Short mmCIF file of C-alpha atoms and ligand atoms in Angstrom, two decimals:
data_model
loop_
_atom_site.label_atom_id
_atom_site.label_comp_id
_atom_site.label_asym_id
_atom_site.label_seq_id
_atom_site.Cartn_x
_atom_site.Cartn_y
_atom_site.Cartn_z
CA MET A 593 97.23 34.40 98.44
CA GLU A 594 93.57 35.00 99.25
CA THR A 595 92.01 32.30 101.41
CA LYS A 596 88.39 31.51 100.54
CA ARG A 597 86.35 30.64 103.62
CA TRP A 598 83.04 28.75 103.41
CA ASN A 599 80.53 27.66 106.01
CA ALA A 600 80.11 23.96 105.24
CA ASN A 601 76.68 23.92 106.84
CA ASP A 602 75.28 26.56 104.45
CA ASP A 603 74.63 24.23 101.51
CA ASP A 604 76.25 21.47 99.43
CA SER A 605 77.81 23.93 96.95
CA THR A 606 80.52 24.78 99.52
CA VAL A 607 81.77 21.19 99.52
CA THR A 608 81.62 21.11 95.70
CA ALA A 609 83.71 24.29 95.48
CA ALA A 610 86.26 22.98 98.00
CA ALA A 611 86.50 19.64 96.16
CA LYS A 612 87.14 21.50 92.88
CA MET A 613 90.04 23.37 94.51
CA LEU A 614 91.56 20.07 95.66
CA GLN A 615 91.19 18.61 92.14
CA ASP A 616 92.96 21.72 90.82
CA GLY A 617 96.02 20.98 93.00
CA LYS A 618 95.26 23.59 95.68
CA THR A 619 95.21 23.36 99.50
CA VAL A 620 91.96 23.29 101.47
CA ALA A 621 91.52 22.97 105.25
CA PHE A 622 88.51 20.89 106.37
CA PRO A 623 87.02 19.53 109.58
CA THR A 624 87.44 15.92 110.70
CA GLU A 625 86.12 14.30 113.89
CA THR A 626 89.56 14.79 115.52
CA VAL A 627 91.08 18.12 114.40
CA TYR A 628 91.01 20.23 111.22
CA GLY A 629 93.23 18.87 108.43
CA LEU A 630 95.05 20.76 105.67
CA GLY A 631 94.32 18.79 102.51
CA ALA A 632 95.83 18.45 99.04
CA ASP A 633 95.67 15.82 96.28
CA ALA A 634 97.91 13.01 97.57
CA THR A 635 98.70 11.84 94.03
CA ASN A 636 100.04 15.28 92.99
CA PRO A 637 103.55 16.02 94.39
CA ALA A 638 103.35 19.76 93.63
CA ALA A 639 100.04 20.02 95.51
CA VAL A 640 101.46 18.06 98.47
CA ASP A 641 104.47 20.36 98.56
CA LYS A 642 102.11 23.31 99.18
CA ILE A 643 101.09 21.69 102.49
CA PHE A 644 104.70 21.60 103.69
CA GLN A 645 105.20 25.23 102.61
CA ALA A 646 102.05 26.56 104.29
CA LYS A 647 102.70 24.80 107.61
CA GLY A 648 106.47 25.25 107.64
CA ARG A 649 106.56 21.49 108.20
CA PRO A 650 109.89 19.60 108.21
CA GLN A 651 110.25 17.60 104.95
CA ASP A 652 111.04 14.38 106.83
CA ASN A 653 107.64 14.24 108.56
CA PRO A 654 105.21 12.10 106.52
CA LEU A 655 101.52 12.96 105.99
CA ILE A 656 98.39 10.88 106.47
CA ALA A 657 96.35 10.05 103.33
CA HIS A 658 92.58 10.38 103.86
CA VAL A 659 89.95 8.41 101.93
CA ALA A 660 86.17 7.97 102.04
CA THR A 661 85.90 4.20 101.73
CA LYS A 662 87.62 0.94 102.64
CA GLU A 663 88.09 0.10 98.93
CA GLN A 664 89.95 3.39 98.36
CA LEU A 665 92.03 2.82 101.47
CA LEU A 666 93.14 -0.64 100.34
CA ARG A 667 94.28 0.76 96.97
CA LEU A 668 96.91 2.92 98.72
CA VAL A 669 98.59 0.06 100.59
CA LYS A 670 99.88 -3.50 100.19
CA ASP A 671 100.79 -6.52 102.37
CA VAL A 672 97.79 -5.95 104.65
CA PRO A 673 97.78 -8.27 107.71
CA VAL A 674 94.51 -10.06 108.60
CA TYR A 675 94.15 -8.12 111.87
CA VAL A 676 93.85 -4.86 109.89
CA GLU A 677 90.58 -6.11 108.37
CA LYS A 678 89.24 -6.54 111.91
CA LEU A 679 90.40 -3.07 112.93
CA LEU A 680 88.87 -1.55 109.80
CA ASP A 681 85.52 -3.18 110.53
CA ALA A 682 85.58 -1.97 114.15
CA PHE A 683 87.04 1.55 113.90
CA SER A 684 86.78 2.93 110.36
CA PRO A 685 85.45 5.40 109.55
CA GLY A 686 86.91 6.92 112.71
CA PRO A 687 89.97 8.33 114.48
CA LEU A 688 92.41 5.51 113.64
CA THR A 689 95.35 5.81 111.20
CA TYR A 690 96.96 2.63 109.84
CA VAL A 691 100.64 2.65 108.84
CA LEU A 692 101.09 0.04 106.09
CA LYS A 693 103.42 -0.58 103.13
CA THR A 694 102.64 1.96 100.41
CA SER A 695 101.39 0.70 97.05
CA GLY A 696 102.97 3.74 95.38
CA VAL A 697 99.64 5.36 94.37
CA CYS A 698 100.41 8.40 96.55
CA ALA A 699 103.23 10.82 95.74
CA ALA A 700 106.64 10.15 97.37
CA ASN A 701 106.55 13.39 99.37
CA VAL A 702 103.38 12.23 101.18
CA THR A 703 105.44 9.50 102.86
CA ALA A 704 108.61 11.63 103.12
CA GLY A 705 110.36 8.89 101.14
CA LEU A 706 109.41 6.05 103.55
CA ASP A 707 108.14 2.74 102.14
CA SER A 708 105.16 2.91 104.51
CA ILE A 709 102.14 5.24 104.47
CA GLY A 710 99.61 6.37 107.08
CA VAL A 711 96.02 5.97 105.85
CA ARG A 712 92.78 7.00 107.54
CA MET A 713 89.06 7.07 106.82
CA PRO A 714 87.60 10.02 108.75
CA GLY A 715 84.00 9.78 109.93
CA HIS A 716 83.11 13.49 110.03
CA PRO A 717 80.22 14.09 107.59
CA VAL A 718 81.91 17.13 105.97
CA ALA A 719 85.19 15.23 105.51
CA GLN A 720 83.27 12.27 104.08
CA ALA A 721 81.34 14.49 101.65
CA LEU A 722 84.51 16.30 100.55
CA LEU A 723 86.46 13.05 99.98
CA LYS A 724 83.56 11.48 98.07
CA THR A 725 83.08 14.57 95.90
CA CYS A 726 86.71 15.07 94.92
CA ASP A 727 87.20 11.29 94.54
CA LEU A 728 90.92 11.51 95.38
CA PRO A 729 93.11 10.37 98.26
CA ILE A 730 93.77 13.59 100.23
CA ALA A 731 97.03 14.08 102.14
CA ALA A 732 96.25 16.04 105.30
CA PRO A 733 98.26 16.87 108.39
CA SER A 734 96.65 18.93 111.14
CA ALA A 735 95.92 22.43 109.77
CA ASN A 736 98.15 24.41 112.16
CA VAL A 737 101.51 26.11 111.73
CA SER A 738 104.10 23.42 112.57
CA GLY A 739 104.74 23.20 116.33
CA LYS A 740 101.51 24.93 117.42
CA PRO A 741 98.51 23.13 118.95
CA SER A 742 96.29 21.43 116.37
CA PRO A 743 93.14 23.34 115.33
CA THR A 744 89.81 22.26 116.79
CA LEU A 745 87.95 25.33 115.46
CA ALA A 746 87.96 26.95 112.00
CA ASP A 747 89.14 30.17 113.72
CA HIS A 748 92.32 28.36 114.85
CA VAL A 749 93.05 27.46 111.22
CA TRP A 750 92.32 31.04 110.16
CA GLU A 751 94.67 32.42 112.83
CA ASP A 752 97.53 30.19 111.61
CA LEU A 753 97.02 29.87 107.85
CA ASN A 754 94.93 32.74 106.46
CA GLY A 755 96.71 33.95 103.31
CA LYS A 756 98.82 30.76 103.06
CA ILE A 757 96.16 28.29 101.84
CA SER A 758 93.49 28.40 99.12
CA GLY A 759 90.41 27.38 101.10
CA LEU A 760 88.93 26.74 104.53
CA LEU A 761 85.74 24.76 104.99
CA ASP A 762 84.25 25.72 108.36
CA GLY A 763 82.31 22.84 109.88
CA GLY A 764 82.21 24.09 113.45
CA PRO A 765 84.11 22.55 116.37
CA THR A 766 85.66 19.11 115.79
CA GLY A 767 84.58 16.24 118.06
CA TYR A 768 87.39 14.38 119.82
CA GLY A 769 89.80 17.31 119.99
CA VAL A 770 92.92 15.13 119.92
CA GLU A 771 94.29 13.58 116.72
CA SER A 772 93.78 10.04 115.48
CA THR A 773 95.60 7.11 117.01
CA VAL A 774 98.49 6.16 114.70
CA ILE A 775 99.09 2.42 114.65
CA ASP A 776 101.92 0.66 112.82
CA CYS A 777 100.46 -2.38 111.07
CA THR A 778 103.55 -3.48 109.13
CA GLY A 779 104.39 -6.25 111.62
CA ASP A 780 102.69 -9.25 113.22
CA ILE A 781 101.53 -7.21 116.22
CA PRO A 782 100.15 -3.65 115.87
CA VAL A 783 102.19 -0.90 117.53
CA ILE A 784 100.72 2.41 118.78
CA LEU A 785 103.00 5.19 117.50
CA ARG A 786 100.75 8.05 118.68
CA PRO A 787 97.92 7.71 121.22
CA GLY A 788 94.70 9.37 120.04
CA GLY A 789 90.95 9.11 119.58
CA VAL A 790 90.80 5.30 119.63
CA THR A 791 92.16 4.10 122.98
CA LYS A 792 94.45 1.13 123.62
CA GLU A 793 91.66 -0.42 125.70
CA GLN A 794 89.32 -0.23 122.68
CA LEU A 795 91.94 -1.74 120.34
CA LEU A 796 92.43 -4.65 122.74
CA GLN A 797 88.76 -5.52 122.44
CA VAL A 798 89.36 -6.31 118.76
CA VAL A 799 92.94 -7.64 118.56
CA GLU A 800 94.69 -9.82 121.14
CA GLN A 801 97.89 -7.86 121.43
CA VAL A 802 98.85 -4.22 121.00
CA ILE A 803 102.31 -2.81 121.70
CA THR A 804 102.96 0.83 122.62
CA ASP A 805 106.04 2.35 120.96
CA PRO A 806 108.65 2.38 123.79
CA ALA A 807 109.65 5.91 122.72
CA LEU A 808 106.32 7.20 124.10
CA LYS A 809 107.46 6.26 127.61
CA ASN A 810 111.23 6.69 127.34
CA SER A 811 112.49 9.87 125.73
CA ARG A 812 115.89 8.26 124.93
CA GLU A 813 114.27 5.94 122.37
CA LYS A 814 113.79 7.24 118.81
CA PRO A 815 110.05 7.38 118.00
CA LYS A 816 108.88 5.42 114.95
CA ALA A 817 106.45 8.15 113.91
CA PRO A 818 108.81 10.89 112.68
CA GLY A 819 106.40 13.60 113.88
CA MET A 820 106.61 12.44 117.49
CA LYS A 821 110.22 13.57 117.85
CA TYR A 822 109.38 17.26 117.58
CA ARG A 823 108.29 19.48 120.47
CA HIS A 824 104.66 19.96 119.63
CA TYR A 825 101.48 21.57 120.73
CA ALA A 826 103.50 24.44 122.13
CA PRO A 827 101.47 27.30 123.60
CA GLU A 828 102.88 30.85 123.43
CA VAL A 829 103.88 30.85 127.09
CA PRO A 830 105.81 28.27 129.20
CA LEU A 831 103.66 25.42 130.54
CA TRP A 832 104.29 23.70 133.86
CA LEU A 833 102.65 20.28 134.22
CA VAL A 834 101.86 19.55 137.86
CA TYR A 835 101.43 16.03 139.28
CA GLY A 836 99.84 15.97 142.70
CA THR A 837 96.86 17.12 144.71
CA THR A 838 95.00 20.41 144.30
CA GLN A 839 97.13 21.63 147.21
CA THR A 840 100.29 21.01 145.16
CA ILE A 841 98.79 23.00 142.27
CA GLN A 842 97.75 25.83 144.62
CA GLU A 843 101.31 26.01 145.98
CA VAL A 844 102.75 26.32 142.47
CA VAL A 845 100.28 29.11 141.63
CA ASP A 846 101.02 30.91 144.93
CA SER A 847 104.79 30.74 144.52
CA LEU A 848 104.53 32.14 140.99
CA GLN A 849 102.40 35.01 142.23
CA ALA A 850 104.78 35.64 145.13
CA SER A 851 107.57 36.14 142.59
CA GLY A 852 105.45 38.59 140.57
CA GLN A 853 104.51 36.19 137.78
CA ARG A 854 100.95 35.76 136.51
CA ALA A 855 99.78 32.16 136.51
CA GLY A 856 97.11 30.85 134.13
CA LEU A 857 95.40 27.70 135.32
CA LEU A 858 94.52 24.94 132.81
CA VAL A 859 92.51 22.33 134.71
CA GLY A 860 89.42 20.14 134.89
CA ASN A 861 86.25 21.64 136.37
CA GLN A 862 86.57 19.67 139.59
CA THR A 863 90.10 20.97 140.31
CA ALA A 864 89.19 24.51 139.26
CA SER A 865 86.56 24.83 141.97
CA SER A 866 89.08 24.39 144.78
CA ILE A 867 91.95 26.58 143.51
CA HIS A 868 92.33 30.36 143.77
CA CYS A 869 93.84 31.89 140.65
CA ALA A 870 92.90 35.03 138.71
CA GLU A 871 93.12 33.35 135.28
CA LYS A 872 91.48 29.96 134.82
CA ILE A 873 90.55 27.87 131.82
CA LEU A 874 88.17 25.03 132.62
CA LEU A 875 88.59 22.05 130.31
CA GLY A 876 85.53 20.06 131.33
CA SER A 877 84.22 17.57 133.82
CA ASN A 878 85.22 14.28 132.16
CA PRO A 879 88.15 13.06 130.01
CA ALA A 880 86.26 13.38 126.70
CA GLU A 881 85.45 17.03 127.46
CA VAL A 882 89.04 17.72 128.52
CA ALA A 883 90.33 16.27 125.21
CA ALA A 884 87.81 18.32 123.21
CA HIS A 885 88.85 21.63 124.85
CA LEU A 886 92.58 21.04 125.37
CA TYR A 887 94.00 22.69 122.24
CA ASP A 888 91.69 25.68 122.45
CA GLY A 889 92.83 26.10 126.06
CA LEU A 890 96.50 25.94 125.04
CA ARG A 891 95.89 28.55 122.35
CA THR A 892 93.90 30.90 124.59
CA PHE A 893 96.67 31.78 127.02
CA LYS A 894 98.78 34.29 125.11
CA THR A 895 101.94 36.18 125.87
CA GLY A 896 100.89 39.34 127.65
CA SER A 897 97.97 37.79 129.52
CA VAL A 898 99.87 35.26 131.67
CA ASP A 899 103.54 34.38 132.27
CA VAL A 900 103.21 30.67 133.03
CA ILE A 901 100.44 28.14 132.33
CA VAL A 902 99.95 25.78 135.26
CA ALA A 903 98.32 22.59 133.97
CA GLU A 904 96.91 19.68 135.88
CA ALA A 905 98.26 16.17 135.12
CA PHE A 906 95.29 13.91 134.30
CA SER A 907 94.80 10.15 134.59
CA GLU A 908 96.38 8.22 131.69
CA GLU A 909 93.47 5.84 131.31
CA GLY A 910 91.50 5.68 128.05
CA ILE A 911 91.59 8.99 126.13
CA GLY A 912 93.74 10.24 129.05
CA GLN A 913 96.75 8.62 127.36
CA ALA A 914 96.39 11.00 124.41
CA ILE A 915 95.68 14.01 126.66
CA MET A 916 98.80 13.38 128.75
CA ASN A 917 100.96 12.66 125.68
CA ARG A 918 100.07 16.12 124.32
CA LEU A 919 100.46 17.89 127.67
CA LYS A 920 103.90 16.35 128.23
CA LYS A 921 104.97 17.54 124.78
CA ALA A 922 103.61 21.02 125.45
CA ALA A 923 105.27 21.23 128.88
CA THR A 924 108.47 23.16 129.50
CA LYS A 925 108.67 21.78 133.05
CA GLU A 926 107.13 18.92 135.05
CA ILE A 927 106.54 19.31 138.78
CA HIS A 928 105.95 16.34 141.08
CA SER A 929 104.64 16.81 144.61
CA ALA A 930 107.30 16.16 147.26
CA GLU A 931 105.32 13.53 149.26
O1 TXA B 2477 93.58 13.13 113.47
C1 TXA B 2477 94.53 13.19 112.67
O2 TXA B 2477 95.30 12.24 112.48
C2 TXA B 2477 94.72 14.51 111.90
C3 TXA B 2477 93.51 14.67 110.98
C4 TXA B 2477 93.65 15.87 110.08
O3 TXA B 2477 93.34 13.50 110.23
N1 TXA B 2477 95.95 14.49 111.18
C5 TXA B 2477 97.16 14.58 111.79
O4 TXA B 2477 98.25 14.59 110.93
O5 TXA B 2477 97.29 14.66 113.00
P1 TXA B 2477 99.72 15.03 111.37
O6 TXA B 2477 100.48 15.10 110.12
O7 TXA B 2477 99.63 16.24 112.19
O8 TXA B 2477 100.26 13.82 112.20
C6 TXA B 2477 100.56 12.58 111.55
C7 TXA B 2477 101.45 11.74 112.42
C8 TXA B 2477 102.85 12.30 112.54
O9 TXA B 2477 103.36 12.07 113.86
C9 TXA B 2477 103.61 11.47 111.50
O10 TXA B 2477 105.00 11.41 111.76
C10 TXA B 2477 102.93 10.13 111.62
O11 TXA B 2477 101.57 10.44 111.82
N2 TXA B 2477 103.06 9.34 110.39
C11 TXA B 2477 102.52 9.60 109.17
N3 TXA B 2477 102.91 8.68 108.26
C12 TXA B 2477 103.73 7.82 108.91
C13 TXA B 2477 104.47 6.66 108.52
N4 TXA B 2477 104.46 6.21 107.26
N5 TXA B 2477 105.21 6.03 109.46
C14 TXA B 2477 105.23 6.48 110.74
N6 TXA B 2477 104.54 7.57 111.16
C15 TXA B 2477 103.81 8.23 110.26
MG1 MG B 2478 100.06 17.71 113.53
#
């Protein structure tokens, strides 16, 4: 299959052409404020199936339906608790996905047969324009091959899916760099199933109580978001996640080098300045920058260039919860300083 690639910033006709492809039951990747999504008409089961095929995604992992407006969102769901109205007013459009009872408007394979559906109103102007133009709910997981880090650049999508999808709308780098927060709103108290762009601290400014799915802390529990059970965000080479001081990190790098292995450092700018290592990727000087550059960093270290990625463990406050959730999933080993 030939993949048509447009630059969304060229002119409006690119969005019109992409919207036409979606209406025709084809797959199109597009930018959102979190990561690139791989879209298809959520009401067309054959179109939705193409997403699973292109990504090699397990059939039991449900997709998020994307819409442009609150009215469209409410048509896809039923039994909406009062607190969801408050969350919608505060965070949508934005990086928050609501899991609610499905109204049945979307095809059964969007929800992988569950009676609930994840719905989100992205705020990215290109996503908004595309959703408004095609006037359909669009099912869209992250636009990567299943298991790889999510795409934060159109080139990441191209690397994974060129030849497997119909279109790619390039809108430049995405903003947040980590996916939306997925929140289960089917009960009396909202439950965070996946930490993401909207932090728990922000949610608590709008609703009194928020629970975090116990599976996020304890790997023996079964996660309620099917996608969270898979090893994800995996870079090509093993990743060691190091908790401790810069000295601990330096020791890990040194011992790798002593045994003839090439270490690639994945750290914040502050830490980078005090560690000696031939290969370094600097993620930024604050948590928002680290989130924005994380997936590109994970993709940049390839087999052949380094043998082990040595990553710094960051604070779990705010967006740090999402950063650390992804790093833990990407890690093949966690190292804690002896102390
Ligand atoms: O930021 C994002 O959310 C991006 C952009 C493209 O919108 N999308 C994204 O989709 O990350 P995906 O498919 O990669 O991740 C969706 C997550 C998975 O962990 C999935 O299991 C969970 O949401 N999910 C979807 N529907 C669900 C449902 N009905 N119940 C529980 N979890 C659900
Ligand atoms: Mg994904």
